[in-house]
Short mmCIF file of C-alpha atoms and ligand atoms in Angstrom, two decimals:
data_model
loop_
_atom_site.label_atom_id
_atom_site.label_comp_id
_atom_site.label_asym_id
_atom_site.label_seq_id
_atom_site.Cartn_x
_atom_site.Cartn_y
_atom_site.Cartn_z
CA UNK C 1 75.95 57.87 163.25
CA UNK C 2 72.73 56.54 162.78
CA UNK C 3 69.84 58.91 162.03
CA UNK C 4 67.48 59.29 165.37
CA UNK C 5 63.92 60.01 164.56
CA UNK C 6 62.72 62.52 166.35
CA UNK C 7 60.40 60.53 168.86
CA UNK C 8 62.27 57.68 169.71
CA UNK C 9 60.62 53.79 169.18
CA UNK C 10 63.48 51.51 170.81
CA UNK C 11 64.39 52.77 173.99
CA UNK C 12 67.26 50.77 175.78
CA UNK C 13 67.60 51.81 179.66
CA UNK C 14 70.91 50.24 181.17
CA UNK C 15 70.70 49.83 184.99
CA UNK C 16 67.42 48.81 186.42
CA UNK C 17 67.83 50.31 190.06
CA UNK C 18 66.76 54.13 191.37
CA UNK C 19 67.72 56.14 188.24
CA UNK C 20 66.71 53.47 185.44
CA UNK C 21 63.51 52.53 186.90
CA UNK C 22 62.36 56.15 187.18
CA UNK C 23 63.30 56.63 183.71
CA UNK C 24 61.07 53.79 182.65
CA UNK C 25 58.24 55.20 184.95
CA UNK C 26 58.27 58.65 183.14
CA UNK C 27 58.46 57.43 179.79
CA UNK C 28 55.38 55.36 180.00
CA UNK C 29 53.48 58.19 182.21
CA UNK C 30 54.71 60.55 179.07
CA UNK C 31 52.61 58.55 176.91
CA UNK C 32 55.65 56.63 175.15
CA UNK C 33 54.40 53.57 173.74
CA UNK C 34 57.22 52.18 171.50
CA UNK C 35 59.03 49.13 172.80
CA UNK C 36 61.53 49.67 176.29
CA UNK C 37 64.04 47.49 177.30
CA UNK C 38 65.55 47.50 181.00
CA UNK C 39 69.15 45.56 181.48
CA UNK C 40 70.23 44.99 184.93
CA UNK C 41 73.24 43.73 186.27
CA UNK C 42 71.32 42.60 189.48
CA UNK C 43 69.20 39.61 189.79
CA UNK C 44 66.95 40.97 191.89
CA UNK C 45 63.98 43.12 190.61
CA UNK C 46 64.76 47.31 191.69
CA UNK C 47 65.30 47.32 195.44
CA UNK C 48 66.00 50.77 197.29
CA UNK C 49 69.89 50.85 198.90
CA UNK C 50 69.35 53.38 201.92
CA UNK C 51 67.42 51.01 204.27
CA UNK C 52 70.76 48.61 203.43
CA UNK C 53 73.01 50.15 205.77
CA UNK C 54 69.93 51.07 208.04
CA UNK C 55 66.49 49.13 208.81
CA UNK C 56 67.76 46.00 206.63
CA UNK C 57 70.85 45.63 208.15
CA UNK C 58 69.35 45.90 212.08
CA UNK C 59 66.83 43.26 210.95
CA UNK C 60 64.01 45.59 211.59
CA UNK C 61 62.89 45.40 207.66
CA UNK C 62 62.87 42.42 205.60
CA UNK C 63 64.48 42.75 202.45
CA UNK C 64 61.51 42.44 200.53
CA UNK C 65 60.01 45.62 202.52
CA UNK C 66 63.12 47.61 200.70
CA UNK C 67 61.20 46.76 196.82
CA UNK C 68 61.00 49.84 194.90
CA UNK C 69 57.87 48.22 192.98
CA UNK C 70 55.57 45.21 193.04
CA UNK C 71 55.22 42.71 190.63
CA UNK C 72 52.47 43.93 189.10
CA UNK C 73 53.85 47.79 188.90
CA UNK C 74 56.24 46.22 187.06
CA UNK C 75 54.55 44.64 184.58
CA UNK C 76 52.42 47.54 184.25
CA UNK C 77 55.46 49.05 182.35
CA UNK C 78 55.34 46.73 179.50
CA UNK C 79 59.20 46.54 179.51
CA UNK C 80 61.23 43.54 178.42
CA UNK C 81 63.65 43.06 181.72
CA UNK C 82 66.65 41.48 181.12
CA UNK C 83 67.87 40.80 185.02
CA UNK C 84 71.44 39.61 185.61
CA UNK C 85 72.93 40.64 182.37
CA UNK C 86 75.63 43.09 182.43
CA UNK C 87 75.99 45.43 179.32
CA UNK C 88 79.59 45.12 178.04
CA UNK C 89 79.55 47.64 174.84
CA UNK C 90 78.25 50.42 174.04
CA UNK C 91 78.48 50.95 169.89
CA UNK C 92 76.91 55.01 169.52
CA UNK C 93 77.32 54.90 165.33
CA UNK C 94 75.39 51.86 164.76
CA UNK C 95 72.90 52.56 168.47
CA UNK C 96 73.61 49.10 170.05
CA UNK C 97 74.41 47.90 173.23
CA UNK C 98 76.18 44.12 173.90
CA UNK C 99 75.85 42.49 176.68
CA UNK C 100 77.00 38.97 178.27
CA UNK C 101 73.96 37.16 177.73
CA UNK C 102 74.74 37.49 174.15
CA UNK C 103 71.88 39.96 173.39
CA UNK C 104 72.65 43.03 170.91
CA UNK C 105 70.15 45.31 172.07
CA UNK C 106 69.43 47.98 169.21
CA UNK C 107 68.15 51.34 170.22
CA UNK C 108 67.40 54.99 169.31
CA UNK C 109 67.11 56.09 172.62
CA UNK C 110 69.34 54.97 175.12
CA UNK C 111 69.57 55.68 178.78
CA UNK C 112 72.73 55.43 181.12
CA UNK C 113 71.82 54.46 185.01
CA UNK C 114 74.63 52.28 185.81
CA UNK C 115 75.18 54.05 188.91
CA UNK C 116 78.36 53.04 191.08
CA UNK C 117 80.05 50.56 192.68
CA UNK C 118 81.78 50.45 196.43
CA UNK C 119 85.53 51.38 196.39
CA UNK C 120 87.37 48.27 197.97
CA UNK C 121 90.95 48.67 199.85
CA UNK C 122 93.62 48.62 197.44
CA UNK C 123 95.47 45.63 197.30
CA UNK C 124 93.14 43.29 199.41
CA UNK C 125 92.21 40.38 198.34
CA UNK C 126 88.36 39.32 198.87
CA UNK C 127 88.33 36.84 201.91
CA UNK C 128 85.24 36.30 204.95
CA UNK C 129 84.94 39.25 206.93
CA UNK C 130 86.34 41.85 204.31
CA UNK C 131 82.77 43.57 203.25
CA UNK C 132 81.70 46.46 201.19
CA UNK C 133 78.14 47.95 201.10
CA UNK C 134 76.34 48.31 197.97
CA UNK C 135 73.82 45.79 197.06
CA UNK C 136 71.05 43.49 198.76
CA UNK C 137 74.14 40.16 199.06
CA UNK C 138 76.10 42.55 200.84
CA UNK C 139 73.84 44.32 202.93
CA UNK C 140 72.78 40.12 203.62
CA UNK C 141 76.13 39.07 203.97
CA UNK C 142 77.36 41.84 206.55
CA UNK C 143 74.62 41.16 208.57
CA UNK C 144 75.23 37.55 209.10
CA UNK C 145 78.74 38.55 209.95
CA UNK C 146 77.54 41.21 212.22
CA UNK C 147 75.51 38.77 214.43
CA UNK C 148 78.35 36.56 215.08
CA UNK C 149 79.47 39.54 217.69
CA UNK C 150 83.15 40.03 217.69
CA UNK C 151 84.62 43.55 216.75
CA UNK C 152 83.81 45.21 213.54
CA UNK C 153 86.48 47.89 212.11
CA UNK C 154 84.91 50.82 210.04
CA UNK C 155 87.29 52.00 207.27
CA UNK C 156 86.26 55.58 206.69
CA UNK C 157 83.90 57.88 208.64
CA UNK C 158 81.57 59.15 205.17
CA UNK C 159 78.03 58.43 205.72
CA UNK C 160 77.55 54.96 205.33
CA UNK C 161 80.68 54.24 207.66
CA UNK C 162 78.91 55.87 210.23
CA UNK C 163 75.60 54.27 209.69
CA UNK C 164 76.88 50.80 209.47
CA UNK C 165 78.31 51.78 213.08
CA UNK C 166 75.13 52.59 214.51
CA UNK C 167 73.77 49.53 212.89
CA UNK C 168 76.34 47.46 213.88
CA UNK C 169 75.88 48.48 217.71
CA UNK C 170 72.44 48.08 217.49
CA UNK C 171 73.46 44.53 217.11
CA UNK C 172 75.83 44.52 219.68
CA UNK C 173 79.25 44.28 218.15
CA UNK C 174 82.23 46.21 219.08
CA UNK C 175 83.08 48.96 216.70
CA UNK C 176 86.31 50.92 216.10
CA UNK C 177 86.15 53.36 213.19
CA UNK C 178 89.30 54.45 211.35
CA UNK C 179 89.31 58.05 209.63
CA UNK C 180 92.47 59.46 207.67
CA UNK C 181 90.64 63.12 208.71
CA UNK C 182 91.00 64.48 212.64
CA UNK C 183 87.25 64.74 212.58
CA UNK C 184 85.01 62.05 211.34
CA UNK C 185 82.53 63.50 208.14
CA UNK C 186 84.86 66.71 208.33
CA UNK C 187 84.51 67.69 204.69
CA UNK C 188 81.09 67.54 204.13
CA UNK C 189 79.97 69.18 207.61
CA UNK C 190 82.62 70.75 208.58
CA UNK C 191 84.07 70.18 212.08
CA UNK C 192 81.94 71.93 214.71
CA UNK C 193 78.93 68.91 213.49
CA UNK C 194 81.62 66.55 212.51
CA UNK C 195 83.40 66.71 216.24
CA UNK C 196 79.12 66.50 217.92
CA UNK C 197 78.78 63.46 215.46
CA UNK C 198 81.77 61.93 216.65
CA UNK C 199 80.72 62.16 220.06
CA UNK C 200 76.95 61.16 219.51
CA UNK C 201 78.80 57.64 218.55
CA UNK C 202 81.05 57.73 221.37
CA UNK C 203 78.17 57.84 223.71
CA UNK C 204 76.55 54.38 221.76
CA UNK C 205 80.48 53.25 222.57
CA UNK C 206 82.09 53.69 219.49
CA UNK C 207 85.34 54.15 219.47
CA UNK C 208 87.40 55.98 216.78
CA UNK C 209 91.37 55.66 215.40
CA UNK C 210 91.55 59.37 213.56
CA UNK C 211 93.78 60.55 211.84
CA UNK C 212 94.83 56.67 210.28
CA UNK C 213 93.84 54.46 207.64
CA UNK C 214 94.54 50.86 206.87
CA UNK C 215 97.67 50.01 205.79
CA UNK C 216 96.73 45.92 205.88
CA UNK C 217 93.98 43.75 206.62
CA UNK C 218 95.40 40.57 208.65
CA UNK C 219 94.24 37.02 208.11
CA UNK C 220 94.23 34.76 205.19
CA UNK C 221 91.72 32.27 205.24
CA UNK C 222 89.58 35.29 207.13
CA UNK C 223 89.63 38.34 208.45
CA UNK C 224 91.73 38.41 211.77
CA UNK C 225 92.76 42.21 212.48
CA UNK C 226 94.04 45.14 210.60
CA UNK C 227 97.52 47.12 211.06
CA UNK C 228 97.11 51.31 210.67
CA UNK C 229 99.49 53.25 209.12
CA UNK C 230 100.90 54.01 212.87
CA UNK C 231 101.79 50.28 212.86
CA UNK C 232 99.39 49.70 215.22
CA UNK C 233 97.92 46.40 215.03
CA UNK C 234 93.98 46.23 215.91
CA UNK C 235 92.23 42.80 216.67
CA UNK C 236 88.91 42.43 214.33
CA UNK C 237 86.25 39.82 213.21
CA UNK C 238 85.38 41.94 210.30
CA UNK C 239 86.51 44.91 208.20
CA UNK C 240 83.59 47.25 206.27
CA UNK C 241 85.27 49.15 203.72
CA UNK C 242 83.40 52.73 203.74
CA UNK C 243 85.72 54.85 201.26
CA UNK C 244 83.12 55.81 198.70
CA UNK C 245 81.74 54.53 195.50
CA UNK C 246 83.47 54.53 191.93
CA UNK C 247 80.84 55.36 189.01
CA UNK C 248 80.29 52.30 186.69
CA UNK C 249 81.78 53.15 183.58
CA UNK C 250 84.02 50.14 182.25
CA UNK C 251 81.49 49.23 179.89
CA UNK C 252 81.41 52.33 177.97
CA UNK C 253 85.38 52.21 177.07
CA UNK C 254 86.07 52.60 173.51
CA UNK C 255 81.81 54.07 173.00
CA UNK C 256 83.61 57.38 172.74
CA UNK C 257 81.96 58.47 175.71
CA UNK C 258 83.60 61.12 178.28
CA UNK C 259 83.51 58.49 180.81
CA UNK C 260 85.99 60.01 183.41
CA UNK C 261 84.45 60.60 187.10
CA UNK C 262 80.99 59.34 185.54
CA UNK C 263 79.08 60.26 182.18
CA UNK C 264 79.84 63.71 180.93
CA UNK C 265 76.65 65.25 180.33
CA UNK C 266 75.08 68.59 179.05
CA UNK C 267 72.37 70.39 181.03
CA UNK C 268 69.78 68.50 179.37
CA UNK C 269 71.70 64.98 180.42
CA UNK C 270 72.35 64.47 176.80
CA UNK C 271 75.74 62.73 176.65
CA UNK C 272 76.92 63.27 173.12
CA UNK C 273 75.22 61.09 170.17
CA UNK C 274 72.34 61.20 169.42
CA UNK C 275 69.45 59.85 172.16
CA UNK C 276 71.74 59.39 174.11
CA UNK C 277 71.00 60.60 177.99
CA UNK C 278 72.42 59.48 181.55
CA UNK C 279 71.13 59.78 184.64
CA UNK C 280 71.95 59.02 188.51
CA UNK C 281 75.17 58.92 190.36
CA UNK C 282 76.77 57.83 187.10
CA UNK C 283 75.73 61.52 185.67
CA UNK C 284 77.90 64.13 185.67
CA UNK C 285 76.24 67.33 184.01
CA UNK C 286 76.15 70.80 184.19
CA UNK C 287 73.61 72.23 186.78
CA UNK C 288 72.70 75.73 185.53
CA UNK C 289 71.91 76.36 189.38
CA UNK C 290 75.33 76.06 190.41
CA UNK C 291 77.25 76.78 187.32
CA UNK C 292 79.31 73.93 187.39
CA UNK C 293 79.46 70.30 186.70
CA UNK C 294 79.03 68.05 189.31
CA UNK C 295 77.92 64.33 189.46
CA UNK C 296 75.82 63.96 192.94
CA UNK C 297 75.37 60.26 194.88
CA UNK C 298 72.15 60.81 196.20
CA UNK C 299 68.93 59.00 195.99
CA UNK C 300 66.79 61.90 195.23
CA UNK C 301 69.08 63.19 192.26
CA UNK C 302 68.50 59.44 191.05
CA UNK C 303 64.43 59.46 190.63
CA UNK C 304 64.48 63.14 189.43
CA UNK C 305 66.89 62.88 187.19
CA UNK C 306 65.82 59.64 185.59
CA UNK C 307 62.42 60.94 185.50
CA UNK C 308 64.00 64.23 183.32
CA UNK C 309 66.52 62.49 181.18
CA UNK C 310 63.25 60.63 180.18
CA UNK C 311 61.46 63.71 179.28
CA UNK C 312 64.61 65.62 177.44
CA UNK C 313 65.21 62.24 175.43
CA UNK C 314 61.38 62.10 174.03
CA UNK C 315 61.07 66.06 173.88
CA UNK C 316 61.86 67.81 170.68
CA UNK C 317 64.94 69.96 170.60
CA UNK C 318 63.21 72.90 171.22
CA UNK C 319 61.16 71.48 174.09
CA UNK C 320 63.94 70.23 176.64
CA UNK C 321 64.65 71.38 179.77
CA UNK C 322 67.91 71.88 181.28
CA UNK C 323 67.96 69.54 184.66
CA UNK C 324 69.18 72.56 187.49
CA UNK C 325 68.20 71.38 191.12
CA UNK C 326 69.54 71.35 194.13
CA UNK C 327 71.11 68.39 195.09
CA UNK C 328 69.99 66.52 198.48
CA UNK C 329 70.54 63.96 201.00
CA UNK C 330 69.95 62.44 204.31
CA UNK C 331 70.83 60.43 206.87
CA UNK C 332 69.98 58.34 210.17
CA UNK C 333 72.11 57.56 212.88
CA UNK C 334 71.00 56.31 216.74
CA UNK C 335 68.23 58.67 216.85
CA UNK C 336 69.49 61.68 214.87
CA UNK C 337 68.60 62.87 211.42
CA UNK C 338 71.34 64.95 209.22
CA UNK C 339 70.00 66.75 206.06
CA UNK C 340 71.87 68.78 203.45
CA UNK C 341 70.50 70.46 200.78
CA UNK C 342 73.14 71.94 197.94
CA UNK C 343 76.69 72.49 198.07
CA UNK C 344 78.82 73.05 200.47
CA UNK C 345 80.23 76.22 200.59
CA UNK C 346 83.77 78.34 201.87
CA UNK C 347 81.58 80.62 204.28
CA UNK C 348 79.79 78.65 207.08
CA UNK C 349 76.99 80.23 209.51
CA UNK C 350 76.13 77.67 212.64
CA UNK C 351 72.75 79.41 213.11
CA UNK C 352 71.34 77.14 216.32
CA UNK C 353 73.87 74.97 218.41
CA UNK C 354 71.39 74.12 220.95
CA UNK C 355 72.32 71.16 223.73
CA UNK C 356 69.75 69.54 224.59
CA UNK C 357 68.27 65.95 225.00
CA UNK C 358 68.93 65.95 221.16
CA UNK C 359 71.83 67.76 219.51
CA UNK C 360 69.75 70.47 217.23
CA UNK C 361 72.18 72.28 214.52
CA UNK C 362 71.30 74.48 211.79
CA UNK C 363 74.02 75.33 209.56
CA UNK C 364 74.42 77.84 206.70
CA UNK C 365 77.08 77.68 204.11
CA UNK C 366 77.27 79.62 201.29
CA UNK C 367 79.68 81.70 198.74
CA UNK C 368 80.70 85.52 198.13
CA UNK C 369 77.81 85.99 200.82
CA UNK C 370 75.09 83.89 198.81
CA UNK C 371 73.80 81.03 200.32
CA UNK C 372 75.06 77.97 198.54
CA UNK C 373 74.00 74.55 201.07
CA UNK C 374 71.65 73.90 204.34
CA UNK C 375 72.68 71.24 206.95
CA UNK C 376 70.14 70.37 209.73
CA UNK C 377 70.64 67.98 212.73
CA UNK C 378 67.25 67.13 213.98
CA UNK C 379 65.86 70.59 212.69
CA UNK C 380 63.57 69.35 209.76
CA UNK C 381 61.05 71.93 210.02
CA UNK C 382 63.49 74.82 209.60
CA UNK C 383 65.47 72.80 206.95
CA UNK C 384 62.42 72.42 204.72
CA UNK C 385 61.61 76.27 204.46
CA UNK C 386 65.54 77.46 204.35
CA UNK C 387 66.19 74.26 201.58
CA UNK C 388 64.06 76.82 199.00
CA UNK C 389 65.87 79.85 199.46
CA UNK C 390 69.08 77.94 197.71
CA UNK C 391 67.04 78.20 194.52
CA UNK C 392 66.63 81.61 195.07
CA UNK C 393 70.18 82.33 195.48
CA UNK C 394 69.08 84.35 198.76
CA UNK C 395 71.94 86.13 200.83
CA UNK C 396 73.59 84.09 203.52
CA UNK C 397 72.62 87.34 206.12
CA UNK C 398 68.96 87.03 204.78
CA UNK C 399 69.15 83.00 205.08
CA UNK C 400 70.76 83.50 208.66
CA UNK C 401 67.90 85.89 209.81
CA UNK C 402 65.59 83.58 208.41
CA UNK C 403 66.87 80.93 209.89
CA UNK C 404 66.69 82.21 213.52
CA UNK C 405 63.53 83.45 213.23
CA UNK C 406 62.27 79.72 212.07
CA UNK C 407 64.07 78.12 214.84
CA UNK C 408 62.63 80.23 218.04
CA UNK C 409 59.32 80.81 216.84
C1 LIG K 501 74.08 51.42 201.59
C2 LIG K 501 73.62 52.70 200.95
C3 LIG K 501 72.90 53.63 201.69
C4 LIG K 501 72.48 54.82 201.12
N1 LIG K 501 71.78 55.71 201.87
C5 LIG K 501 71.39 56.90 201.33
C6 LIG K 501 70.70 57.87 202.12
O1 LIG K 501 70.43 57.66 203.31
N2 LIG K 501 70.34 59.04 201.52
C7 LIG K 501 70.61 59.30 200.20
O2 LIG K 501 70.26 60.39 199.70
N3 LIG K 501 71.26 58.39 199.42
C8 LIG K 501 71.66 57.21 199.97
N4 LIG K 501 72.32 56.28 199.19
C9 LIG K 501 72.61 56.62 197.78
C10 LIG K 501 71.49 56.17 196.83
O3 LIG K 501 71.06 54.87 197.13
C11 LIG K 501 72.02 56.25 195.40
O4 LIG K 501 72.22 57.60 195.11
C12 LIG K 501 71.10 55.60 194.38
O5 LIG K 501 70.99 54.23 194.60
C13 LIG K 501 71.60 55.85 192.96
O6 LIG K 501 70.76 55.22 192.05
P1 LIG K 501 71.25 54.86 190.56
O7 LIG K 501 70.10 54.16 189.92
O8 LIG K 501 71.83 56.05 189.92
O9 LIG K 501 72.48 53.86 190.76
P2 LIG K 501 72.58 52.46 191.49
O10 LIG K 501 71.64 52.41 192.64
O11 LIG K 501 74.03 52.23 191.73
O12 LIG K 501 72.07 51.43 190.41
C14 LIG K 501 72.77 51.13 189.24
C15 LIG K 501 72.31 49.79 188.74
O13 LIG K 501 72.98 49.53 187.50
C16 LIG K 501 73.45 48.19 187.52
N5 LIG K 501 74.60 48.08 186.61
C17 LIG K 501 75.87 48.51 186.81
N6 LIG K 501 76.63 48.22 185.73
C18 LIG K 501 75.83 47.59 184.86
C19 LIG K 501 76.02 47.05 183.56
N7 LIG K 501 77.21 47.11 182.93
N8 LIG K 501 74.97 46.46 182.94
C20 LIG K 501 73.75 46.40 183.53
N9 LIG K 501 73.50 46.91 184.76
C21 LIG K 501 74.53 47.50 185.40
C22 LIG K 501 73.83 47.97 188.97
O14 LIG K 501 73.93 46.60 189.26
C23 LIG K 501 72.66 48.64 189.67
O15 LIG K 501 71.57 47.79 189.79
C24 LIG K 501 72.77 55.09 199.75
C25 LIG K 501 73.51 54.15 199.00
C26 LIG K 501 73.94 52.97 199.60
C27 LIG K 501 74.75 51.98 198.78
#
């Protein structure tokens, strides 16, 4: 191992998206002034992914609308960016990263934001038509397909699934989504929001194969139709594969690195040697909220944990703090807007199932009676004020009574 001194001089930051870019932000803004090198795999300068499966791929944004920073933010940093060079190694006892632009970066800091990448169908081999959702080209390149009409066939019903669907009728194609689960988005909401989900897209004429996946995708020169494991053959112009995101690890084999399901991490996103912190959906650390290690895919974990591994990596021993938050997301479909704040519990408490012009749900879930997670359909307000009593580990009754109270005042 090399020795670290104690404020670091050569930082390294690998992944220049959400995570890495925060990370970069916070050192500076914590006065670091040593020299900070960002390596991203992507060509394009740090670009936000949400608005990919939403305004970007209607055509109601411009790509360029989805830029994290300007130019001249960017600069501001004072950071060498290396853009469209992949790190390949990851040596911890002599602090240097490789990469395949033949650069050996030395550091004594080092952060990990190499996020994930999209899970593609086993077995299938890349052809027109066959898409996955992850970056800028592919946000680009589904779009383009999506315009040429025909029928597009969803391969899972997990968020972005369902938000390419909406997208994708907004632009006027047919869509049939295809769900192993009886209820689309069944684990994470459960199936009371999951079955009022499933018929919000029905009524934007969606139409849904549950209870399936896809055995095959037909076609060789291009996409032609897919069979599902009931041997039923469906006709398509396209296939989006929605069936989750694999963090971005193969880099860091043979650092020495618990690299399993993401970066093993402490509380303080320290992942081992010495300066050495991740951060992102590649992070999986212990939240001292929770108890437990978990590695969360969302984009607010990525800015405020970037932004902390920053601080814990310049802070003296002494002076870290352990990263414990509440993990949260949302999303848009049609007109409605999901939010979840924590973790899902066993014990669920629908709190408001309202039908109106808009579905409005508020649901509670929590453990041993303590509340644990908040989903909200359309219910922001209420979701904002109930999101802060997961911190205080509040009592699903007292969360329940609160919750009322919020919603018919
Ligand atoms: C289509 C889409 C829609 C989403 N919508 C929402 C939403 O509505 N709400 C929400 O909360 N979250 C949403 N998310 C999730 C959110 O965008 C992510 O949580 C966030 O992008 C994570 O940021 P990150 O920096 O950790 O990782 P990433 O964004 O994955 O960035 C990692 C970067 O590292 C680069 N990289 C990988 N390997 C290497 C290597 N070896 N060398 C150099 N660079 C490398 C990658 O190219 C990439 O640029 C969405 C994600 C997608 C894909």
């Amino acid at each position: 191992m090399t020795d670290r001194s104690p404020t670091p001089r050569r930082v390294v930051i690998v992944g220049g998206s959400l995570a890495g870019l925060h990370a970069a932000e916070e050192l500076r803004a914590a006065g670091y002034d040593g020299s900070l090198t960002l390596v991203s795999a992507e060509r394009r300068a740090p670009y936000d992914r949400p608005p990919l499966s939403k305004q970007v791929l209607t055509g109601e944004w411009p790509l360029d609308r989805a830029a994290l920073r300007s130019s001249e933010e960017l600069a501001a940093l004072q950071a060498e960016v290396h853009l469209g060079v992949h790190a390949t190694a990851l040596d911890v006892s002599r602090g240097i990263v490789t990469t395949d632009a033949g650069l050996d970066l030395p550091y004594d800091g080092l952060i990990l934001a190499t996020g994930c990448t999209a899970r593609s169908l086993r077995g299938e081999t890349a052809r027109p038509g066959l898409h996955t959702l992850r970056t800028d080209e592919d946000s680009r390149a589904l779009r383009q397909t999506l315009l040429g009409g025909g029928h597009l066939v969803v391969a899972g019903a997990g968020f972005i699934g369902m938000e390419v669907a909406a997208a994708a009728r907004a632009l006027g194609a047919d869509v049939t989504v295809v769900e192993p689960w009886p209820v689309p988005m069944q684990a994470a909401l459960g199936d009371r929001i999951g079955t009022a989900l499933a018929d919000l897209h029905r009524a934007h004429g969606v139409k849904f194969r549950l209870g399936q996946t896809i055995s095959r995708v037909l076609g060789a020169a291009r996409v032609g139709g897919v069979e599902l494991s009931d041997g039923t053959v469906l006709d398509a112009d396209a296939v989006l594969v929605g069936i989750g995101a694999t963090p971005a690890t193969d880099w860091l084999a043979g650092s020495g690195l618990d690299a399993n399901d993401g970066v093993a991490c402490d509380a303080y996103l320290a992942a081992g040697p010495p300066g050495v912190y991740a951060a992102g959906d590649l992070a999986r650390w212990d939240n001292p909220l929770f108890g437990t290690r978990m590695r969360v895919e969302h984009w607010s974990n990525a800015t405020e944990q970037g932004a902390a591994a920053a601080r814990n990596l310049l802070a003296a021993p002494e002076d870290r703090k352990p990263f414990a938050s509440v993990p949260y997301f949302w999303s848009d479909q049609y007109d409605t807007s999901i939010q979840f704040a924590g973790r899902p519990g066993r014990e669920r408490v629908p709190v408001v199932d309202l039908d109106g012009p808009q579905p409005e749900f508020l649901v509670l879930t929590g453990e041993s009676g303590t509340l644990t997670g908040v989903l909200s359909v359309n219910s922001p307000k209420a979701f904002l004020r109930l999101r802060r009593m997961i911190n205080n580990k509040a009592s699903l009754a007292d969360a329940a009574d609160a919750a009322r109270a919020l919603r018919f005042r």
